[in-house]
GROMACS .gro file of C-alpha atoms in nm:
model
  462
    1MET     CA    1  -0.022  -0.015  -0.052
    2LYS     CA    2   0.151   0.295  -0.097
    3MET     CA    3   0.164   0.649  -0.113
    4THR     CA    4   0.499   0.943  -0.134
    5SER     CA    5   0.527   1.005   0.207
    6ARG     CA    6   0.522   0.723   0.302
    7SER     CA    7   0.703   0.539   0.034
    8LEU     CA    8   1.050   0.666  -0.012
    9SER     CA    9   1.074   0.537   0.341
   10ARG     CA   10   0.987   0.170   0.250
   11ALA     CA   11   1.211   0.110  -0.045
   12ALA     CA   12   1.446   0.073   0.164
   13LEU     CA   13   1.298  -0.211   0.368
   14ALA     CA   14   1.260  -0.372   0.002
   15SER     CA   15   1.525  -0.640  -0.050
   16ALA     CA   16  -1.497  -1.747  -0.546
   17PHE     CA   17  -1.731  -1.456  -0.509
   18LEU     CA   18  -1.542  -1.528  -0.789
   19ALA     CA   19  -1.521  -1.452  -1.190
   20THR     CA   20  -1.855  -1.638  -1.262
   21THR     CA   21  -2.018  -1.447  -1.001
   22LEU     CA   22  -1.960  -1.107  -1.052
   23GLY     CA   23  -2.051  -1.208  -1.406
   24VAL     CA   24  -1.625  -1.131  -1.549
   25SER     CA   25  -1.559  -1.190  -1.929
   26LEU     CA   26  -1.238  -1.311  -1.959
   27VAL     CA   27  -1.139  -1.285  -2.312
   28LEU     CA   28  -0.799  -1.542  -2.405
   29ALA     CA   29  -0.587  -1.389  -2.654
   30THR     CA   30  -0.426  -1.660  -2.730
   31SER     CA   31  -0.116  -1.675  -2.973
   32ALA     CA   32  -0.024  -1.966  -3.283
   33THR     CA   33   0.141  -2.209  -3.074
   34GLY     CA   34  -0.148  -2.203  -2.847
   35ALA     CA   35   0.010  -2.058  -2.578
   36ALA     CA   36  -0.181  -1.729  -2.413
   37SER     CA   37  -0.039  -1.408  -2.533
   38THR     CA   38  -0.168  -1.164  -2.237
   39LEU     CA   39  -0.068  -1.196  -1.839
   40GLY     CA   40  -0.464  -1.229  -1.752
   41ALA     CA   41  -0.573  -1.458  -1.955
   42ALA     CA   42  -0.174  -1.674  -1.967
   43ALA     CA   43  -0.299  -1.622  -1.511
   44ALA     CA   44  -0.671  -1.739  -1.612
   45GLN     CA   45  -0.542  -2.087  -1.772
   46SER     CA   46  -0.496  -2.202  -1.411
   47GLY     CA   47  -0.752  -2.092  -1.275
   48ARG     CA   48  -0.570  -1.766  -1.035
   49TYR     CA   49  -0.643  -1.413  -1.232
   50PHE     CA   50  -0.328  -1.112  -1.273
   51GLY     CA   51  -0.353  -0.797  -1.176
   52ALA     CA   52  -0.279  -0.441  -1.107
   53ALA     CA   53  -0.319  -0.093  -0.901
   54VAL     CA   54  -0.412   0.183  -1.052
   55ALA     CA   55  -0.481   0.535  -1.010
   56ALA     CA   56  -0.829   0.663  -1.126
   57GLY     CA   57  -0.636   1.013  -1.185
   58LYS     CA   58  -0.448   0.767  -1.487
   59LEU     CA   59  -0.722   0.662  -1.626
   60GLY     CA   60  -0.728   0.897  -1.946
   61ASP     CA   61  -0.443   0.803  -2.012
   62SER     CA   62  -0.478   0.620  -2.326
   63THR     CA   63  -0.170   0.428  -2.263
   64TYR     CA   64  -0.192   0.359  -1.994
   65VAL     CA   65  -0.622   0.192  -2.004
   66ASN     CA   66  -0.538  -0.004  -2.281
   67ILE     CA   67  -0.248  -0.168  -2.106
   68LEU     CA   68  -0.479  -0.270  -1.856
   69ASN     CA   69  -0.757  -0.366  -2.060
   70ARG     CA   70  -0.511  -0.643  -2.253
   71GLU     CA   71  -0.322  -0.824  -1.983
   72PHE     CA   72  -0.511  -0.725  -1.686
   73THR     CA   73  -0.804  -0.915  -1.519
   74MET     CA   74  -0.760  -0.750  -1.126
   75ILE     CA   75  -0.840  -0.444  -1.039
   76THR     CA   76  -0.672  -0.273  -0.661
   77PRO     CA   77  -0.762   0.127  -0.642
   78GLU     CA   78  -0.409   0.282  -0.473
   79ASN     CA   79  -0.622   0.490  -0.278
   80GLU     CA   80  -0.992   0.614  -0.362
   81MET     CA   81  -1.084   0.360  -0.137
   82LYS     CA   82  -0.892   0.367   0.180
   83TRP     CA   83  -1.045   0.605   0.528
   84ASP     CA   84  -0.891   0.903   0.393
   85ALA     CA   85  -1.062   0.919   0.089
   86THR     CA   86  -1.372   0.716   0.116
   87GLU     CA   87  -1.466   0.950   0.502
   88PRO     CA   88  -1.287   1.252   0.455
   89ASN     CA   89  -1.528   1.323   0.784
   90ARG     CA   90  -1.642   1.195   0.974
   91GLY     CA   91  -1.942   1.017   0.886
   92GLN     CA   92  -1.928   1.179   0.564
   93PHE     CA   93  -1.868   0.935   0.328
   94ASN     CA   94  -1.715   1.004  -0.064
   95TYR     CA   95  -1.697   0.776  -0.275
   96SER     CA   96  -1.635   0.893  -0.590
   97GLY     CA   97  -1.259   0.777  -0.722
   98GLY     CA   98  -1.392   0.401  -0.560
   99ASP     CA   99  -1.676   0.366  -0.783
  100ARG     CA  100  -1.502   0.515  -1.084
  101ILE     CA  101  -1.229   0.220  -1.061
  102LEU     CA  102  -1.542   0.068  -0.979
  103ASN     CA  103  -1.674   0.120  -1.330
  104GLN     CA  104  -1.386   0.073  -1.549
  105ALA     CA  105  -1.334  -0.231  -1.437
  106VAL     CA  106  -1.655  -0.416  -1.464
  107SER     CA  107  -1.714  -0.249  -1.778
  108THR     CA  108  -1.429  -0.412  -1.869
  109GLY     CA  109  -1.493  -0.754  -1.752
  110LYS     CA  110  -1.232  -0.731  -1.464
  111ARG     CA  111  -1.272  -0.803  -1.053
  112VAL     CA  112  -1.160  -0.568  -0.776
  113ARG     CA  113  -0.989  -0.610  -0.499
  114GLY     CA  114  -1.087  -0.408  -0.190
  115HIS     CA  115  -0.811  -0.197  -0.056
  116ALA     CA  116  -0.797  -0.136   0.300
  117LEU     CA  117  -1.088  -0.078   0.494
  118LEU     CA  118  -0.807   0.043   0.753
  119TRP     CA  119  -0.452   0.078   0.848
  120TYR     CA  120  -0.251   0.295   1.072
  121GLN     CA  121  -0.116   0.498   0.748
  122GLN     CA  122  -0.384   0.775   0.544
  123GLU     CA  123  -0.616   0.781   0.801
  124PRO     CA  124  -0.885   1.091   0.765
  125GLY     CA  125  -0.719   1.430   0.992
  126TRP     CA  126  -1.046   1.317   1.235
  127ALA     CA  127  -0.987   0.994   1.253
  128GLN     CA  128  -0.637   1.037   1.348
  129ARG     CA  129  -0.674   1.349   1.683
  130MET     CA  130  -0.931   0.999   1.795
  131GLU     CA  131  -0.839   0.717   2.099
  132GLY     CA  132  -1.038   0.431   2.290
  133SER     CA  133  -1.372   0.410   2.169
  134ASP     CA  134  -1.381   0.698   2.015
  135LEU     CA  135  -1.190   0.541   1.792
  136ARG     CA  136  -1.318   0.136   1.808
  137GLN     CA  137  -1.709   0.336   1.764
  138ALA     CA  138  -1.600   0.543   1.464
  139MET     CA  139  -1.307   0.251   1.290
  140MET     CA  140  -1.635   0.007   1.309
  141ASN     CA  141  -1.904   0.245   1.147
  142HIS     CA  142  -1.570   0.268   0.812
  143VAL     CA  143  -1.558  -0.119   0.749
  144THR     CA  144  -1.944  -0.112   0.794
  145GLN     CA  145  -2.045   0.135   0.601
  146VAL     CA  146  -1.775   0.092   0.329
  147ALA     CA  147  -1.795  -0.265   0.265
  148THR     CA  148  -2.239  -0.191   0.243
  149HIS     CA  149  -2.129   0.039   0.001
  150TYR     CA  150  -1.971  -0.199  -0.213
  151LYS     CA  151  -2.107  -0.525  -0.120
  152GLY     CA  152  -2.214  -0.768  -0.378
  153LYS     CA  153  -1.902  -0.552  -0.602
  154ILE     CA  154  -1.545  -0.672  -0.450
  155TYR     CA  155  -1.351  -0.991  -0.507
  156ALA     CA  156  -1.148  -0.966  -0.160
  157TRP     CA  157  -1.117  -0.738   0.089
  158ASP     CA  158  -0.795  -0.577   0.242
  159VAL     CA  159  -0.971  -0.585   0.560
  160VAL     CA  160  -0.653  -0.504   0.738
  161ASN     CA  161  -0.393  -0.341   0.594
  162GLU     CA  162   0.059  -0.400   0.811
  163ALA     CA  163  -0.089  -0.414   1.138
  164PHE     CA  164   0.227  -0.569   1.255
  165ALA     CA  165   0.586  -0.415   1.335
  166ASP     CA  166   0.881  -0.506   1.190
  167GLY     CA  167   1.195  -0.635   1.362
  168GLY     CA  168   1.217  -0.965   1.562
  169SER     CA  169   0.995  -0.934   1.798
  170GLY     CA  170   0.717  -1.133   1.534
  171GLY     CA  171   0.420  -0.847   1.812
  172ARG     CA  172   0.174  -0.572   1.681
  173ARG     CA  173   0.307  -0.215   1.539
  174ASP     CA  174   0.213  -0.001   1.748
  175SER     CA  175  -0.071   0.235   1.677
  176ASN     CA  176  -0.353   0.428   1.820
  177LEU     CA  177  -0.588   0.159   1.658
  178GLN     CA  178  -0.385  -0.098   1.748
  179ARG     CA  179  -0.463   0.112   2.080
  180THR     CA  180  -0.781   0.055   2.055
  181GLY     CA  181  -0.737  -0.288   2.235
  182ASN     CA  182  -0.556  -0.622   2.121
  183ASP     CA  183  -0.873  -0.768   1.926
  184TRP     CA  184  -0.942  -0.516   1.700
  185ILE     CA  185  -0.857  -0.707   1.394
  186GLU     CA  186  -1.092  -0.975   1.476
  187ALA     CA  187  -1.324  -0.727   1.549
  188ALA     CA  188  -1.275  -0.551   1.171
  189PHE     CA  189  -1.277  -0.901   1.008
  190ARG     CA  190  -1.650  -0.974   1.179
  191ALA     CA  191  -1.786  -0.675   1.093
  192ALA     CA  192  -1.678  -0.681   0.667
  193ARG     CA  193  -1.823  -1.037   0.710
  194ALA     CA  194  -2.121  -0.915   0.873
  195ALA     CA  195  -2.112  -0.586   0.643
  196ASP     CA  196  -2.029  -0.818   0.251
  197PRO     CA  197  -2.065  -1.183   0.363
  198ALA     CA  198  -1.929  -1.288  -0.010
  199ALA     CA  199  -1.652  -1.051  -0.069
  200LYS     CA  200  -1.309  -1.293   0.049
  201LEU     CA  201  -1.184  -1.082   0.440
  202CYS     CA  202  -0.750  -1.060   0.339
  203TYR     CA  203  -0.512  -1.007   0.581
  204ASN     CA  204  -0.239  -0.781   0.388
  205ASP     CA  205   0.126  -0.680   0.470
  206TYR     CA  206   0.430  -0.606   0.343
  207ASN     CA  207   0.846  -0.789   0.456
  208THR     CA  208   0.674  -1.110   0.527
  209ASP     CA  209   0.879  -1.274   0.199
  210GLY     CA  210   1.028  -1.611   0.406
  211VAL     CA  211   1.035  -1.763   0.686
  212ASN     CA  212   1.088  -1.483   0.948
  213ALA     CA  213   0.968  -1.302   1.276
  214LYS     CA  214   0.660  -1.031   1.143
  215SER     CA  215   0.538  -1.366   0.935
  216THR     CA  216   0.542  -1.603   1.177
  217GLY     CA  217   0.353  -1.312   1.392
  218ILE     CA  218   0.051  -1.318   1.103
  219TYR     CA  219   0.081  -1.690   1.035
  220ASN     CA  220   0.007  -1.722   1.472
  221MET     CA  221  -0.254  -1.457   1.406
  222VAL     CA  222  -0.410  -1.682   1.141
  223LYS     CA  223  -0.348  -1.996   1.302
  224ASP     CA  224  -0.596  -1.848   1.598
  225PHE     CA  225  -0.842  -1.654   1.390
  226LYS     CA  226  -0.904  -2.016   1.196
  227SER     CA  227  -0.882  -2.226   1.476
  228ARG     CA  228  -1.147  -1.966   1.647
  229GLY     CA  229  -1.369  -1.899   1.333
  230VAL     CA  230  -1.325  -1.534   1.290
  231PRO     CA  231  -1.364  -1.503   0.969
  232ILE     CA  232  -1.086  -1.460   0.757
  233ASP     CA  233  -1.050  -1.564   0.361
  234CYS     CA  234  -0.647  -1.515   0.191
  235VAL     CA  235  -0.304  -1.299   0.357
  236GLY     CA  236  -0.169  -1.097   0.115
  237PHE     CA  237   0.228  -1.045   0.069
  238GLN     CA  238   0.267  -0.728  -0.118
  239SER     CA  239   0.659  -0.877  -0.229
  240HIS     CA  240   0.822  -0.511  -0.257
  241LEU     CA  241   1.170  -0.665  -0.380
  242SER     CA  242   1.489  -0.614  -0.465
  243GLY     CA  243   1.676  -0.892  -0.680
  244ASN     CA  244   1.501  -1.249  -0.585
  245PRO     CA  245   1.295  -1.354  -0.359
  246PRO     CA  246   1.375  -1.571  -0.008
  247GLY     CA  247   1.512  -1.907  -0.032
  248ASP     CA  248   1.126  -2.069   0.128
  249TYR     CA  249   0.897  -1.796  -0.111
  250GLN     CA  250   0.706  -2.108  -0.167
  251ALA     CA  251   0.738  -2.290   0.137
  252ASN     CA  252   0.632  -1.985   0.305
  253LEU     CA  253   0.340  -1.902   0.112
  254GLN     CA  254   0.230  -2.273   0.077
  255ARG     CA  255   0.295  -2.274   0.513
  256PHE     CA  256  -0.042  -2.057   0.562
  257ALA     CA  257  -0.223  -2.188   0.236
  258ASP     CA  258  -0.236  -2.517   0.441
  259LEU     CA  259  -0.405  -2.336   0.748
  260GLY     CA  260  -0.684  -2.325   0.514
  261VAL     CA  261  -0.714  -1.950   0.364
  262GLU     CA  262  -0.579  -1.776  -0.023
  263VAL     CA  263  -0.297  -1.672  -0.063
  264GLN     CA  264  -0.218  -1.368  -0.322
  265ILE     CA  265   0.031  -1.122  -0.402
  266THR     CA  266  -0.109  -0.799  -0.372
  267GLU     CA  267   0.208  -0.587  -0.429
  268LEU     CA  268   0.417  -0.722  -0.652
  269ASP     CA  269   0.710  -0.520  -0.784
  270ILE     CA  270   1.095  -0.594  -0.829
  271ALA     CA  271   1.411  -0.342  -0.874
  272GLY     CA  272   1.700  -0.459  -0.970
  273SER     CA  273   1.947  -0.608  -1.166
  274ASN     CA  274   1.821  -0.931  -1.235
  275GLN     CA  275   1.426  -0.874  -1.246
  276ALA     CA  276   1.310  -1.076  -1.517
  277ASN     CA  277   1.493  -1.402  -1.385
  278ALA     CA  278   1.324  -1.259  -0.993
  279TYR     CA  279   0.995  -1.232  -1.139
  280GLY     CA  280   0.981  -1.555  -1.258
  281ALA     CA  281   1.102  -1.697  -0.937
  282VAL     CA  282   0.802  -1.473  -0.802
  283THR     CA  283   0.522  -1.670  -1.002
  284ARG     CA  284   0.662  -1.938  -1.052
  285ALA     CA  285   0.629  -1.966  -0.653
  286CYS     CA  286   0.251  -1.907  -0.666
  287VAL     CA  287   0.143  -2.121  -0.949
  288ALA     CA  288   0.284  -2.464  -0.748
  289VAL     CA  289   0.105  -2.393  -0.460
  290ALA     CA  290  -0.235  -2.451  -0.556
  291ARG     CA  291  -0.446  -2.208  -0.307
  292CYS     CA  292  -0.201  -1.900  -0.394
  293ALA     CA  293  -0.520  -1.787  -0.590
  294GLY     CA  294  -0.370  -1.492  -0.869
  295ILE     CA  295  -0.090  -1.157  -0.863
  296THR     CA  296  -0.098  -0.812  -0.864
  297THR     CA  297   0.239  -0.591  -0.937
  298TRP     CA  298   0.192  -0.227  -0.786
  299GLY     CA  299   0.093  -0.036  -1.087
  300ILE     CA  300   0.116  -0.009  -1.431
  301ARG     CA  301   0.499   0.101  -1.647
  302ASP     CA  302   0.774   0.145  -1.448
  303THR     CA  303   0.679   0.595  -1.450
  304ASP     CA  304   0.351   0.472  -1.270
  305SER     CA  305   0.540   0.296  -1.031
  306TRP     CA  306   0.553   0.519  -0.672
  307ARG     CA  307   0.968   0.363  -0.660
  308THR     CA  308   1.175   0.661  -0.811
  309GLY     CA  309   1.376   0.549  -0.988
  310GLU     CA  310   1.422   0.175  -0.983
  311ASN     CA  311   1.153   0.076  -1.270
  312PRO     CA  312   1.055  -0.221  -1.099
  313LEU     CA  313   0.747  -0.337  -1.288
  314LEU     CA  314   0.657  -0.527  -1.622
  315PHE     CA  315   0.580  -0.179  -1.849
  316ASP     CA  316   0.849   0.076  -1.916
  317GLY     CA  317   0.716   0.424  -1.920
  318ASN     CA  318   0.619   0.435  -2.289
  319GLY     CA  319   0.414   0.160  -2.198
  320ASN     CA  320   0.651  -0.131  -2.373
  321LYS     CA  321   0.678  -0.498  -2.205
  322LYS     CA  322   0.966  -0.561  -2.032
  323ALA     CA  323   1.195  -0.859  -2.009
  324ALA     CA  324   1.098  -0.962  -1.689
  325TYR     CA  325   0.706  -0.928  -1.877
  326ASN     CA  326   0.770  -1.222  -2.159
  327SER     CA  327   0.959  -1.411  -1.786
  328VAL     CA  328   0.609  -1.364  -1.580
  329LEU     CA  329   0.514  -1.478  -1.890
  330ASP     CA  330   0.649  -1.766  -1.963
  331ALA     CA  331   0.571  -1.970  -1.643
  332LEU     CA  332   0.202  -1.878  -1.582
  333ASN     CA  333   0.206  -2.117  -1.953
  334ALA     CA  334   0.343  -2.323  -1.786
  335ALA     CA  335   0.169  -2.393  -1.536
  336THR     CA  336  -0.065  -2.652  -1.523
  337PRO     CA  337  -0.450  -2.554  -1.671
  338THR     CA  338  -0.766  -2.598  -1.584
  339ASN     CA  339  -1.115  -2.584  -1.747
  340PRO     CA  340  -1.265  -2.282  -1.690
  341THR     CA  341  -1.655  -2.178  -1.747
  342THR     CA  342  -1.732  -1.930  -1.991
  343PRO     CA  343  -1.888  -1.665  -1.755
  344THR     CA  344  -2.017  -1.387  -1.971
  345THR     CA  345  -1.963  -0.954  -1.977
  346PRO     CA  346  -2.129  -0.753  -1.784
  347THR     CA  347  -2.207  -0.378  -1.853
  348THR     CA  348  -2.224  -0.298  -1.560
  349PRO     CA  349  -2.199  -0.290  -1.158
  350THR     CA  350  -2.352  -0.529  -1.042
  351THR     CA  351  -2.585  -0.367  -0.714
  352PRO     CA  352  -2.548  -0.487  -0.371
  353THR     CA  353  -2.775  -0.850  -0.322
  354THR     CA  354  -3.002  -0.956  -0.029
  355PRO     CA  355  -3.134  -0.549   0.023
  356THR     CA  356  -3.259  -0.454   0.406
  357THR     CA  357  -3.603  -0.355   0.200
  358PRO     CA  358  -3.739  -0.427  -0.200
  359THR     CA  359  -3.587  -0.237  -0.488
  360THR     CA  360  -3.810  -0.091  -0.571
  361PRO     CA  361  -3.980  -0.037  -0.973
  362THR     CA  362  -3.806   0.101  -1.271
  363THR     CA  363  -3.981   0.393  -1.387
  364PRO     CA  364  -3.967   0.416  -1.775
  365ASN     CA  365  -3.958   0.795  -1.852
  366PRO     CA  366  -4.068   0.847  -2.274
  367SER     CA  367  -3.772   1.114  -2.238
  368GLY     CA  368  -3.514   0.863  -2.324
  369CYS     CA  369  -3.381   0.595  -1.936
  370SER     CA  370  -3.493   0.492  -1.673
  371ALA     CA  371  -3.427   0.434  -1.320
  372SER     CA  372  -3.425   0.243  -1.056
  373VAL     CA  373  -3.322   0.245  -0.656
  374SER     CA  374  -3.245   0.000  -0.484
  375LEU     CA  375  -3.186   0.017  -0.036
  376ASN     CA  376  -2.960  -0.096   0.172
  377SER     CA  377  -3.112  -0.018   0.508
  378TRP     CA  378  -3.007  -0.010   0.906
  379ASN     CA  379  -3.244   0.200   1.269
  380GLY     CA  380  -3.175   0.563   1.130
  381GLY     CA  381  -3.013   0.530   0.801
  382PHE     CA  382  -2.988   0.416   0.445
  383VAL     CA  383  -2.749   0.405   0.116
  384ALA     CA  384  -2.947   0.399  -0.198
  385THR     CA  385  -2.799   0.306  -0.529
  386VAL     CA  386  -2.973   0.426  -0.851
  387LYS     CA  387  -2.952   0.228  -1.131
  388VAL     CA  388  -3.030   0.453  -1.508
  389THR     CA  389  -3.116   0.267  -1.776
  390ALA     CA  390  -3.088   0.448  -2.160
  391GLY     CA  391  -3.314   0.360  -2.375
  392SER     CA  392  -3.351   0.315  -2.721
  393SER     CA  393  -3.128   0.536  -2.791
  394ALA     CA  394  -2.807   0.647  -2.622
  395LEU     CA  395  -2.805   0.891  -2.384
  396ASN     CA  396  -2.516   1.245  -2.358
  397GLY     CA  397  -2.642   1.301  -1.990
  398TRP     CA  398  -2.921   1.180  -1.782
  399ARG     CA  399  -3.040   1.386  -1.494
  400VAL     CA  400  -3.270   1.221  -1.222
  401THR     CA  401  -3.550   1.318  -0.948
  402THR     CA  402  -3.570   1.068  -0.617
  403ASN     CA  403  -3.875   1.177  -0.312
  404LEU     CA  404  -3.727   1.110  -0.004
  405PRO     CA  405  -4.020   1.013   0.242
  406SER     CA  406  -4.033   1.291   0.461
  407GLY     CA  407  -3.768   1.248   0.794
  408ALA     CA  408  -3.476   1.134   0.490
  409ALA     CA  409  -3.183   1.331   0.405
  410VAL     CA  410  -2.880   1.339   0.198
  411THR     CA  411  -2.573   1.283   0.383
  412SER     CA  412  -2.327   1.175   0.075
  413SER     CA  413  -2.347   1.039  -0.283
  414TRP     CA  414  -2.099   0.900  -0.518
  415SER     CA  415  -2.061   0.902  -0.954
  416ALA     CA  416  -2.358   1.202  -0.919
  417SER     CA  417  -2.480   1.622  -0.855
  418ASN     CA  418  -2.739   1.676  -0.646
  419SER     CA  419  -2.953   1.996  -0.574
  420GLY     CA  420  -3.102   1.943  -0.272
  421THR     CA  421  -3.056   1.633   0.001
  422THR     CA  422  -3.389   1.671   0.124
  423GLY     CA  423  -3.773   1.566  -0.038
  424SER     CA  424  -3.760   1.599  -0.468
  425VAL     CA  425  -3.360   1.578  -0.488
  426THR     CA  426  -3.222   1.595  -0.789
  427TRP     CA  427  -2.964   1.460  -0.995
  428SER     CA  428  -2.723   1.488  -1.272
  429ASN     CA  429  -2.428   1.272  -1.479
  430VAL     CA  430  -2.112   1.340  -1.317
  431SER     CA  431  -1.746   1.362  -1.622
  432TYR     CA  432  -1.739   0.991  -1.656
  433ASN     CA  433  -2.102   0.827  -1.677
  434GLY     CA  434  -2.290   1.071  -1.918
  435THR     CA  435  -2.209   0.860  -2.209
  436VAL     CA  436  -2.443   0.535  -2.191
  437ALA     CA  437  -2.520   0.314  -2.482
  438ALA     CA  438  -2.869   0.246  -2.562
  439GLY     CA  439  -2.941  -0.063  -2.373
  440GLN     CA  440  -2.673   0.009  -2.158
  441SER     CA  441  -2.680   0.130  -1.705
  442THR     CA  442  -2.471   0.287  -1.472
  443GLU     CA  443  -2.504   0.396  -1.108
  444PHE     CA  444  -2.468   0.618  -0.867
  445GLY     CA  445  -2.576   0.640  -0.499
  446PHE     CA  446  -2.605   0.880  -0.215
  447GLN     CA  447  -2.596   0.793   0.215
  448GLY     CA  448  -2.844   0.887   0.400
  449THR     CA  449  -3.012   0.953   0.736
  450GLY     CA  450  -3.380   0.849   0.856
  451SER     CA  451  -3.552   0.627   0.647
  452ALA     CA  452  -3.574   0.580   0.317
  453GLU     CA  453  -3.775   0.326   0.206
  454GLY     CA  454  -4.077   0.440  -0.007
  455ILE     CA  455  -3.827   0.632  -0.226
  456THR     CA  456  -3.899   0.662  -0.538
  457SER     CA  457  -3.755   0.827  -0.893
  458THR     CA  458  -3.768   0.890  -1.248
  459CYS     CA  459  -3.507   0.942  -1.506
  460ALA     CA  460  -3.474   1.271  -1.827
  461ALA     CA  461  -3.239   1.260  -2.087
  462SER     CA  462  -3.013   1.602  -2.060
   0.00000   0.00000   0.00000
């Protein structure tokens, strides 16, 4: 998990809810010899994914997006789903960046790893100043609200990130989160499971590539969680390397897998003159472990990397494939193939499953679009997801009016601009979701207080 202010200090340390559920379509590009010719297609042959960390601000870069669309089957938001981005003010949520990446993923048949619900860094300023029971209440609410917003849309969540200390102790890192009580990680996982039962729940950390004190501390936590029924499904290994992985890299992955959890290489980047061999070694280790679900590189091109000047990724700054790319592709193609079924291609992000109140009926509109609302409600509040569907003609802009019941009020929103917060609220598209092909859909959403049961909506082309 990277951000510039922290990344430079970390450089010195760097030494299925599955595709069928989300309707993911994998385009299995093959060469003349029958081997897959893209990373995602090659990984899919053995039932795995190959992904990249993505920044919403780079989705306007055509070279970046072309590589993303061609090569990868999993997307991890770099910063857009972290606490400071999603809840900048207490109780006021902003999902615009995360939703943009989610929509990009689903519209191109990819899945999403949610990253990350709780991390001692990139807390919003208001949370940094909190301690004790007040912080515990705030962080549990954050986990619940964010996981609820993305319910049914995320393959796996990094529920907790980097909670163990470096060095030889194998113990927890001191942080304001840790000081709320040693059970805070367990509490976060239980809250995430309650909010989104279908998502895989992961613990994610760095400097855990071999069998060492830190990885063993995490291993013992996972073993304890599994023995007591704490919901944990996967462990993420960031693998920011400088040269070859440790000699016990595969054995370390395997010992975690033997606990009954999925292992995922979550933030891979490798610097050094031996880069191609090192990437091949990491990939071969993953495909040798049956429970290694996939690999994600932390960025796409060298110029996108947090490790400035080290050129640690698979594509150079111009988007050209490097020797390391070929090493990874060859290792993926050499893995034992499976015969997965071919799922269908989604056109829009799926709406949350099992809402607590029924979906309101779609309201046809003669001006060319319709809108329907799904609610996820709790005592005193709700999240509404609004699906906008074009009629027989494409939309170049849309406007939706939602009529809220008395006592209900909007507190935050994403993927739309609104006028008003109570009663009749008008919503307009933002820059990236105004164009909707005939018969296709897009979504926006909002959170509110009170009860929204009985909400109605109408849509008009603008």
